[in-house]
Every structure is written in C-alpha cells, then in structure tokens.
Short mmCIF file of C-alpha atoms in Angstrom, two decimals:
data_model
loop_
_atom_site.label_atom_id
_atom_site.label_comp_id
_atom_site.label_asym_id
_atom_site.label_seq_id
_atom_site.Cartn_x
_atom_site.Cartn_y
_atom_site.Cartn_z
CA UNK O 5 21.29 -15.79 6.28
CA UNK O 6 20.09 -19.49 7.35
CA UNK O 7 19.36 -22.38 4.91
CA UNK O 8 15.66 -22.31 5.65
CA UNK O 9 15.60 -18.33 5.17
CA UNK O 10 14.90 -17.58 1.27
CA UNK O 11 16.01 -14.38 0.02
CA UNK O 12 13.58 -11.65 -0.42
CA UNK O 13 12.08 -11.11 -3.86
CA UNK O 14 10.40 -7.71 -3.57
CA UNK O 15 10.96 -4.59 -2.02
CA UNK O 16 8.88 -1.32 -1.63
CA UNK O 17 10.97 2.00 -1.36
CA UNK O 18 9.09 4.69 -0.04
CA UNK O 19 11.54 7.53 -1.27
CA UNK O 20 9.34 10.62 0.40
CA UNK O 21 6.34 11.12 2.52
CA UNK O 22 5.86 14.42 0.64
CA UNK O 23 2.90 14.24 -1.40
CA UNK O 24 0.59 16.96 -3.13
CA UNK O 25 -2.50 15.06 -2.43
CA UNK O 26 -3.76 14.56 1.10
CA UNK O 27 -5.83 11.46 0.97
CA UNK O 28 -7.52 10.26 4.32
CA UNK O 29 -7.02 6.66 3.47
CA UNK O 30 -3.18 6.82 3.14
CA UNK O 31 -1.46 3.97 4.65
CA UNK O 32 1.47 6.08 5.60
CA UNK O 33 2.20 6.53 9.25
CA UNK O 34 0.59 9.69 10.96
CA UNK O 35 3.94 11.03 11.75
CA UNK O 36 5.07 11.79 8.45
CA UNK O 37 8.65 12.16 7.81
CA UNK O 38 9.94 15.62 6.34
CA UNK O 39 12.19 16.15 3.48
CA UNK O 40 15.15 16.73 5.76
CA UNK O 41 15.05 13.11 7.19
CA UNK O 42 14.99 11.54 3.57
CA UNK O 43 17.98 9.46 2.16
CA UNK O 44 20.16 11.38 -0.18
CA UNK O 45 20.85 9.96 -3.79
CA UNK O 46 23.80 8.16 -2.86
CA UNK O 47 22.62 6.32 -0.05
CA UNK O 48 19.56 5.22 -2.01
CA UNK O 49 21.89 4.00 -4.69
CA UNK O 50 23.87 2.12 -2.26
CA UNK O 51 20.66 0.68 -0.58
CA UNK O 52 19.28 -0.43 -4.24
CA UNK O 53 22.98 -2.29 -4.89
CA UNK O 54 22.43 -4.23 -1.45
CA UNK O 55 18.87 -5.05 -2.60
CA UNK O 56 20.20 -6.40 -5.89
CA UNK O 57 22.81 -8.37 -4.19
CA UNK O 58 20.46 -10.05 -1.76
CA UNK O 59 18.06 -11.36 -4.51
CA UNK O 60 15.38 -8.62 -5.11
CA UNK O 61 13.94 -8.84 -8.49
CA UNK O 62 11.58 -6.12 -8.36
CA UNK O 63 11.60 -2.77 -6.62
CA UNK O 64 8.14 -0.67 -6.41
CA UNK O 65 9.26 3.28 -5.78
CA UNK O 66 6.71 5.01 -3.72
CA UNK O 67 5.88 7.42 -1.31
CA UNK O 68 4.12 9.95 -0.57
CA UNK O 69 4.93 10.82 -4.31
CA UNK O 70 7.99 9.46 -5.50
CA UNK O 71 8.18 12.05 -8.48
CA UNK O 72 8.76 14.81 -6.20
CA UNK O 73 12.54 13.33 -5.82
CA UNK O 74 14.35 15.31 -8.30
CA UNK O 75 17.04 12.37 -8.76
CA UNK O 76 14.40 9.88 -9.41
CA UNK O 77 15.49 9.32 -12.77
CA UNK O 78 18.90 8.21 -11.57
CA UNK O 79 17.37 6.05 -8.90
CA UNK O 80 15.40 4.36 -11.62
CA UNK O 81 18.82 4.06 -13.80
CA UNK O 82 20.76 2.52 -10.98
CA UNK O 83 18.07 -0.27 -10.40
CA UNK O 84 18.10 -0.91 -14.34
CA UNK O 85 21.83 -1.14 -14.61
CA UNK O 86 21.55 -3.95 -11.87
CA UNK O 87 18.58 -5.68 -13.98
CA UNK O 88 15.90 -4.86 -11.21
CA UNK O 89 12.50 -4.44 -12.39
CA UNK O 90 10.98 -0.94 -11.53
CA UNK O 91 7.65 -0.21 -10.82
CA UNK O 92 6.60 3.40 -10.38
CA UNK O 93 3.72 3.77 -7.88
CA UNK O 94 2.67 7.68 -8.55
CA UNK O 95 -0.76 9.98 -8.11
CA UNK O 96 0.46 11.41 -11.55
CA UNK O 97 -0.20 15.24 -10.62
CA UNK O 98 2.34 17.78 -10.87
CA UNK O 99 4.72 16.12 -13.49
CA UNK O 100 6.44 18.30 -15.72
CA UNK O 101 6.27 18.01 -19.37
CA UNK O 102 9.11 15.27 -20.52
CA UNK O 103 9.20 13.63 -17.10
CA UNK O 104 7.42 10.36 -17.82
CA UNK O 105 9.45 10.21 -20.94
CA UNK O 106 12.73 10.63 -19.12
CA UNK O 107 11.66 7.92 -16.64
CA UNK O 108 11.23 5.50 -19.57
CA UNK O 109 14.55 6.46 -21.07
CA UNK O 110 16.28 5.88 -17.65
CA UNK O 111 14.96 2.21 -17.56
CA UNK O 112 11.58 2.08 -15.90
CA UNK O 113 9.59 -0.99 -16.64
CA UNK O 114 6.15 -0.38 -15.21
CA UNK O 115 3.88 2.92 -14.01
CA UNK O 116 1.01 2.00 -11.72
CA UNK O 117 -1.32 5.26 -11.45
CA UNK O 118 -3.51 5.97 -8.47
CA UNK O 119 -7.26 7.27 -9.14
CA UNK O 120 -9.06 8.33 -5.98
CA UNK O 121 -12.14 8.21 -7.80
CA UNK O 122 -13.50 7.33 -11.43
CA UNK O 123 -15.19 10.74 -11.45
CA UNK O 124 -13.17 14.19 -11.51
CA UNK O 125 -15.43 15.44 -8.17
CA UNK O 126 -14.71 12.18 -6.14
CA UNK O 127 -10.89 12.69 -7.30
CA UNK O 128 -10.69 16.04 -6.34
CA UNK O 129 -12.69 15.39 -2.88
CA UNK O 130 -10.57 12.50 -1.73
CA UNK O 131 -7.09 14.11 -2.68
CA UNK O 132 -8.10 17.42 -1.74
CA UNK O 133 -6.72 18.69 -4.92
CA UNK O 134 -8.44 20.53 -7.30
CA UNK O 135 -8.21 19.57 -11.07
CA UNK O 136 -6.23 16.58 -9.96
CA UNK O 137 -8.15 14.11 -11.94
CA UNK O 138 -7.37 15.28 -15.56
CA UNK O 139 -3.88 15.49 -14.67
CA UNK O 140 -4.08 11.74 -13.89
CA UNK O 141 -5.74 11.12 -17.33
CA UNK O 142 -2.81 13.12 -19.15
CA UNK O 143 -0.38 11.08 -17.19
CA UNK O 144 -2.03 7.81 -18.08
CA UNK O 145 -1.70 8.95 -21.80
CA UNK O 146 1.80 10.00 -21.57
CA UNK O 147 2.84 6.73 -20.01
CA UNK O 148 1.24 4.97 -22.87
CA UNK O 149 2.80 7.01 -25.40
CA UNK O 150 6.19 6.34 -24.00
CA UNK O 151 5.59 2.73 -24.36
CA UNK O 152 5.21 1.87 -20.57
CA UNK O 153 2.59 -0.91 -19.55
CA UNK O 154 0.31 0.90 -17.17
CA UNK O 155 -1.70 -0.28 -14.11
CA UNK O 156 -4.63 1.99 -12.67
CA UNK O 157 -4.88 1.63 -8.89
CA UNK O 158 -8.25 2.04 -7.53
CA UNK O 159 -8.37 2.54 -3.51
CA UNK O 160 -11.79 1.53 -2.60
CA UNK O 161 -14.10 2.87 0.27
CA UNK O 162 -17.47 4.20 0.92
CA UNK O 163 -17.02 7.18 -0.90
CA UNK O 164 -16.14 5.39 -4.22
CA UNK O 165 -17.52 1.93 -4.22
CA UNK O 166 -20.43 2.69 -6.11
CA UNK O 167 -17.89 3.73 -9.02
CA UNK O 168 -16.23 0.40 -9.47
CA UNK O 169 -18.01 0.02 -12.94
CA UNK O 170 -16.86 3.37 -13.79
CA UNK O 171 -13.33 2.39 -12.83
CA UNK O 172 -13.52 -0.73 -15.08
CA UNK O 173 -14.34 1.44 -18.05
CA UNK O 174 -11.73 4.21 -17.40
CA UNK O 175 -9.25 1.69 -17.24
CA UNK O 176 -9.92 0.05 -20.41
CA UNK O 177 -10.32 3.61 -22.16
CA UNK O 178 -6.93 4.30 -21.19
CA UNK O 179 -5.53 1.19 -22.39
CA UNK O 180 -4.42 -0.30 -19.06
CA UNK O 181 -2.82 -3.56 -19.02
CA UNK O 182 -3.99 -3.88 -15.16
CA UNK O 183 -6.59 -2.76 -12.91
CA UNK O 184 -6.23 -3.05 -9.13
CA UNK O 185 -9.37 -3.03 -7.41
CA UNK O 186 -7.64 -2.62 -3.80
CA UNK O 187 -10.36 -2.07 -0.95
CA UNK O 188 -8.83 0.23 1.78
CA UNK O 189 -6.85 -1.62 4.67
CA UNK O 190 -7.22 0.30 7.97
CA UNK O 191 -3.83 1.53 8.93
CA UNK O 192 -1.94 4.70 9.22
CA UNK O 193 -4.35 7.76 8.32
CA UNK O 194 -6.92 5.28 7.02
CA UNK O 195 -7.33 3.93 10.44
CA UNK O 196 -7.56 7.54 11.77
CA UNK O 197 -10.41 8.10 9.49
CA UNK O 198 -11.67 4.41 9.59
CA UNK O 199 -15.39 5.80 10.83
CA UNK O 200 -16.07 7.83 7.49
CA UNK O 201 -14.27 5.43 4.86
CA UNK O 202 -15.74 1.88 6.04
CA UNK O 203 -18.36 0.90 3.60
CA UNK O 204 -21.61 -0.79 4.18
CA UNK O 205 -21.74 -4.91 3.75
CA UNK O 206 -24.29 -4.39 1.20
CA UNK O 207 -22.10 -2.26 -1.15
CA UNK O 208 -19.16 -4.57 -0.32
CA UNK O 209 -21.03 -7.53 -1.93
CA UNK O 210 -22.16 -5.74 -4.86
CA UNK O 211 -18.83 -4.72 -5.53
CA UNK O 212 -17.55 -8.39 -5.53
CA UNK O 213 -20.16 -9.71 -7.98
CA UNK O 214 -19.25 -6.63 -10.46
CA UNK O 215 -15.58 -7.38 -10.18
CA UNK O 216 -16.11 -11.19 -10.60
CA UNK O 217 -18.36 -10.37 -13.59
CA UNK O 218 -15.73 -8.32 -15.37
CA UNK O 219 -12.76 -10.48 -14.66
CA UNK O 220 -14.95 -13.35 -16.59
CA UNK O 221 -15.84 -11.12 -19.06
CA UNK O 222 -12.69 -9.32 -19.85
CA UNK O 223 -10.16 -12.22 -19.71
CA UNK O 224 -7.29 -11.82 -21.95
CA UNK O 225 -8.38 -8.20 -22.39
CA UNK O 226 -7.23 -6.63 -19.19
CA UNK O 227 -6.06 -8.13 -15.70
CA UNK O 228 -8.25 -6.81 -12.96
CA UNK O 229 -6.65 -7.97 -9.30
CA UNK O 230 -9.39 -7.55 -6.51
CA UNK O 231 -8.11 -7.06 -2.87
CA UNK O 232 -11.18 -7.62 -0.71
CA UNK O 233 -11.60 -5.51 2.62
CA UNK O 234 -10.37 -7.28 5.57
CA UNK O 235 -13.20 -6.13 8.07
CA UNK O 236 -15.65 -8.11 5.76
CA UNK O 237 -13.32 -11.37 5.51
CA UNK O 238 -14.01 -14.77 6.75
CA UNK O 239 -10.34 -15.64 6.77
CA UNK O 240 -7.24 -13.20 6.72
CA UNK O 241 -4.82 -12.42 3.70
CA UNK O 242 -1.19 -12.98 4.25
CA UNK O 243 0.31 -9.70 5.26
CA UNK O 244 2.89 -8.86 2.58
CA UNK O 245 3.18 -12.72 1.79
CA UNK O 246 3.90 -13.36 5.27
CA UNK O 247 5.78 -11.12 7.84
CA UNK O 248 9.40 -11.01 6.57
CA UNK O 249 8.97 -14.10 4.35
CA UNK O 250 9.67 -12.64 0.73
CA UNK O 251 9.53 -8.88 0.84
CA UNK O 252 10.49 -5.73 2.97
CA UNK O 253 9.69 -2.12 2.98
CA UNK O 254 12.16 0.91 3.46
CA UNK O 255 10.63 4.12 4.86
CA UNK O 256 12.19 7.39 3.74
CA UNK O 257 14.70 7.70 6.39
CA UNK O 258 16.13 4.38 5.75
CA UNK O 259 14.37 2.21 8.23
CA UNK O 260 13.62 -1.23 7.04
CA UNK O 261 10.24 -2.82 7.75
CA UNK O 262 8.44 -5.84 7.09
CA UNK O 263 5.08 -3.96 6.28
CA UNK O 264 3.78 -0.64 6.30
CA UNK O 265 2.36 -0.27 9.66
CA UNK O 266 4.95 -2.51 11.67
CA UNK O 267 5.96 0.43 13.49
CA UNK O 268 2.59 0.71 15.07
CA UNK O 269 3.61 -2.48 17.23
CA UNK O 270 5.66 -0.67 20.54
CA UNK O 271 7.43 -3.50 21.36
CA UNK O 272 9.45 -4.02 18.45
CA UNK O 273 12.76 -2.02 17.39
CA UNK O 274 13.36 -1.64 13.72
CA UNK O 275 16.93 -0.96 12.22
CA UNK O 276 17.94 1.70 9.74
CA UNK O 277 20.11 1.04 6.48
CA UNK O 278 23.64 1.78 7.43
CA UNK O 279 23.46 0.48 10.89
CA UNK O 280 23.76 -3.02 9.44
CA UNK O 281 23.65 -4.20 5.60
CA UNK O 282 20.38 -5.09 3.93
CA UNK O 283 21.58 -8.94 4.32
CA UNK O 284 22.15 -8.61 8.00
CA UNK O 285 19.05 -6.72 8.70
CA UNK O 286 16.72 -9.25 6.34
CA UNK O 287 18.29 -12.50 8.26
CA UNK O 288 18.95 -11.37 12.09
CA UNK O 289 17.01 -8.36 12.80
CA UNK O 290 14.99 -9.34 16.16
CA UNK O 291 11.98 -7.44 14.64
CA UNK O 292 11.66 -9.32 11.22
CA UNK O 293 12.10 -12.81 13.35
CA UNK O 294 9.46 -11.80 15.80
CA UNK O 295 6.50 -13.02 13.72
CA UNK O 296 8.42 -15.00 10.78
CA UNK O 297 7.08 -18.39 10.37
CA UNK O 298 4.93 -20.08 12.59
CA UNK O 299 6.83 -20.41 15.57
CA UNK O 300 5.55 -17.64 17.31
CA UNK O 301 1.77 -18.42 16.93
CA UNK O 302 -0.74 -18.86 20.04
CA UNK O 303 -3.89 -20.75 19.69
CA UNK O 304 -6.01 -20.88 17.32
CA UNK O 305 -3.29 -20.21 14.98
CA UNK O 306 -0.82 -22.58 15.86
CA UNK O 307 -2.87 -25.96 15.43
CA UNK O 308 -4.94 -24.50 12.41
CA UNK O 309 -4.62 -25.81 8.95
CA UNK O 310 -4.38 -22.61 7.27
CA UNK O 311 -0.94 -21.31 9.36
CA UNK O 312 0.91 -22.14 6.28
CA UNK O 313 -1.49 -20.27 4.01
CA UNK O 314 -2.27 -16.93 5.56
CA UNK O 315 0.89 -16.90 8.15
CA UNK O 316 -1.63 -15.52 10.86
CA UNK O 317 -2.66 -12.68 8.83
CA UNK O 318 -1.82 -9.06 9.65
CA UNK O 319 0.10 -8.54 13.13
CA UNK O 320 -0.66 -4.83 12.93
CA UNK O 321 -4.48 -5.24 12.56
CA UNK O 322 -4.12 -7.72 15.40
CA UNK O 323 -2.30 -4.99 17.45
CA UNK O 324 -5.01 -2.07 16.47
CA UNK O 325 -8.06 -4.64 17.07
CA UNK O 326 -6.96 -6.88 19.87
CA UNK O 327 -4.24 -4.71 21.65
CA UNK O 328 -1.92 -8.03 21.03
CA UNK O 329 0.40 -8.16 17.91
CA UNK O 330 0.67 -11.97 18.40
CA UNK O 331 -3.20 -12.49 18.78
CA UNK O 332 -4.86 -14.24 16.06
CA UNK O 333 -5.91 -11.60 13.04
CA UNK O 334 -9.34 -10.51 14.16
CA UNK O 335 -10.38 -10.74 10.53
CA UNK O 336 -10.46 -14.52 10.80
CA UNK O 337 -13.47 -16.14 11.85
CA UNK O 338 -11.50 -18.60 14.13
CA UNK O 339 -10.47 -15.28 16.25
CA UNK O 340 -12.12 -15.23 19.58
CA UNK O 341 -13.06 -11.23 18.79
CA UNK O 342 -14.07 -11.97 15.34
CA UNK O 343 -17.39 -10.50 16.00
CA UNK O 344 -15.72 -7.28 17.08
CA UNK O 345 -15.37 -6.33 13.39
CA UNK O 346 -18.98 -6.56 12.87
CA UNK O 347 -19.56 -4.08 15.54
CA UNK O 348 -16.79 -1.65 14.07
CA UNK O 349 -18.48 -1.92 10.73
CA UNK O 350 -22.04 -1.17 12.16
CA UNK O 351 -20.66 1.80 14.62
CA UNK O 352 -18.40 3.36 11.59
CA UNK O 353 -21.32 3.35 9.50
CA UNK O 354 -23.60 5.06 11.83
CA UNK O 355 -20.65 7.98 12.34
CA UNK O 356 -20.48 8.20 8.11
CA UNK O 357 -24.13 8.84 8.27
CA UNK O 358 -23.98 11.60 10.33
CA UNK O 359 -21.00 13.71 8.90
CA UNK O 360 -20.51 14.96 5.58
CA UNK O 361 -17.24 13.65 3.96
CA UNK O 362 -15.44 16.80 3.62
CA UNK O 363 -16.10 17.89 6.92
CA UNK O 364 -15.17 14.81 8.48
CA UNK O 365 -12.22 13.76 6.78
CA UNK O 366 -8.76 14.09 8.65
CA UNK O 367 -6.78 14.92 5.61
CA UNK O 368 -3.31 13.63 5.34
CA UNK O 369 -0.70 16.65 6.26
CA UNK O 370 2.78 16.47 7.26
CA UNK O 371 2.90 18.25 10.59
CA UNK O 372 -0.71 17.64 11.68
CA UNK O 373 -0.41 16.37 15.32
CA UNK O 374 -2.51 14.29 17.48
CA UNK O 375 -4.85 12.79 14.91
CA UNK O 376 -5.02 9.29 16.19
#
C-alpha cells in the first residue's frame, strides 16, 4: 500500500442476494446471485480477519436479507472478537423468536431496520410481501428490548414521499436513536424502475423542508440523516466518500467492489477475495485505482474547486446517463448534460401517471431475466 493511500475504515458485506422482499428500488444488480454462489462461513471469517488487519473499523452486514444466513451469529462473533463495530441492515421479516437476542449475545453493536412505508399498505405494496409491516414493528421492539441501538431506514421515492412526517413519528415511537431519510439512488433494480419511482420536484422540495424542520425541532432527541436525491441536485455527492477512498463492498460471491453499481462499468474487471488478499486488492487493483483521487478527471471536474469535495460524484451515474464513466456526474450543474436530468424527471413523471404502481413495478426477483 502506498504512503499516500490511507487504509479503508468501512466495509459493506453483502452476505447474500436472497431476500423475502422484492423491493423495486433495490440497489442490488439485476443479475442476482443464487445461494450456491455465496461464500461459505469460513471464507467470510477469513475475509473479516483480513478486513480487521487492513484497519477497517466498522462492517455493515447487508444483502439481500443477511438474516437468511444461518451462520450470521458466527460471523458477528468473528468480527466482534476482532473489535470491529458491526451494523446489521435488515428488513426485519422472517426472524425466528430469539434470533435478535442471539445477535446481541454474539456481539452485534447496532441494528438498522428498513421500512418500505410508514403505513402498512405501502410497506406491503413496495416489498410485495403481505403482513411485513407488523413484523418490522415487532423486530424494532425486540431490538430495543435486547439493548441494541436502532436506526430506522426509510428509502424514499414517489410512492412514499408524502409519508415522511409519519416516518419521523414512527421512529420516535419505536425509540430509535437515528432515522435515515434516504432518497432512492437509481442503480440496479431502482434504475430499471426509475420511471415509476421518480418523485415530482414539488414533493422533493416539501420533503426537504419537513426534514430540516424536524432536524431542528428534534435535535438531541433523535438523529435524522437526510440523503437528497441526485437527480434534483446542484452538486453531486461523493460516492461512497469517493471512489475507493475509505470504504469498499464485498458481494456475496466475494467480488470486491468500490460501490454497489461498479460492475455496470463494462471496462473494469473486479477481483474476488482469494484471488489476492484484501490489502492487495485495495492498494493495487486496476479497477480500484481507475477513479481513485482526481488524476483521472476530465474537464470541467479537473479544474473545479470542488474536485476534492465530491471527488467527481458518482461514476456509475455518469456511465448510466452520459455513457462514459469518466464524464462529469450529470447531477452536477457544471456537467454539459445536467439539463438531461430535468428531461428524465419530466419523462418519468408522465410515465408514472399512466400506470398503477402494482402493475408497473418490476419487482426484484432472483432469476428474472432481461429487465434492463
């Protein structure tokens, strides 16, 4: 590892692509991996050992639905033994009695619970899973009873954006320490469903005001994080803190990635754990170094005063909209195709008005082919 390259501090471990929900906003790739391609227990434990050696301080355990892994308690215990902070990101459905308590006993530090809606009907529609809302509420109660800090995650899009005040009330009623109002980012299944997920600008503006007022009103009571939607932005967000800058992702089959959607960039080849060590991949992988730092940047990014702030924004979004992963993120007002986002917003709005959600959604399913 070069002296100028710092070790990563965070990792997202996608333990499986399997999930009882079929959310159309999911950022997982369209080609979901089946269970027979997942790393086994010992390989994950070896990977986590190298993760700790590399200097990672926190690991987010995700999927798919990570609780479908029967060895999850063992994986949590392995990380805990190395002093790594663990955050479990779960849909909270299908949990056997005593499982959350077992996670806490194994050393889990935090539980992050996703709600597809603040209303039962919305949760059931988006996840395509009847009765899931009450199961989530029960999972939240059990997590708090087990002494686990709780985050409520609210992925926001056209079909639940008016429920933001109710998400805030629900998080408070559940005793959550943190609420994440995270507008959907259009990658994977969300990109395939963009036409029916994109909210209207007026709704986005209302949401931003509601969240800002709640952050001020509830300061010291609950942490409310707000992830604004890229398509309505003036400047882009630094993707994952910057491409391969301080965090990485491992897919269920051990493929090591700088971000969720990195495999949509066809010019890059990503290595799997076992082909080389994590330290070697982090420091020397051609794919990780492709957009690391600012040396790769074209104009207007190369001479922009924000280049070390947003690190060029999202490379996958540039690929999806501009057709060039090295182009300026179209979310940036300085991008020559920034106005294309306004056209996409208008076009998706018209498409959403002409179709009922339950008919128009391409639900996330393993084995669904050719939905791009």
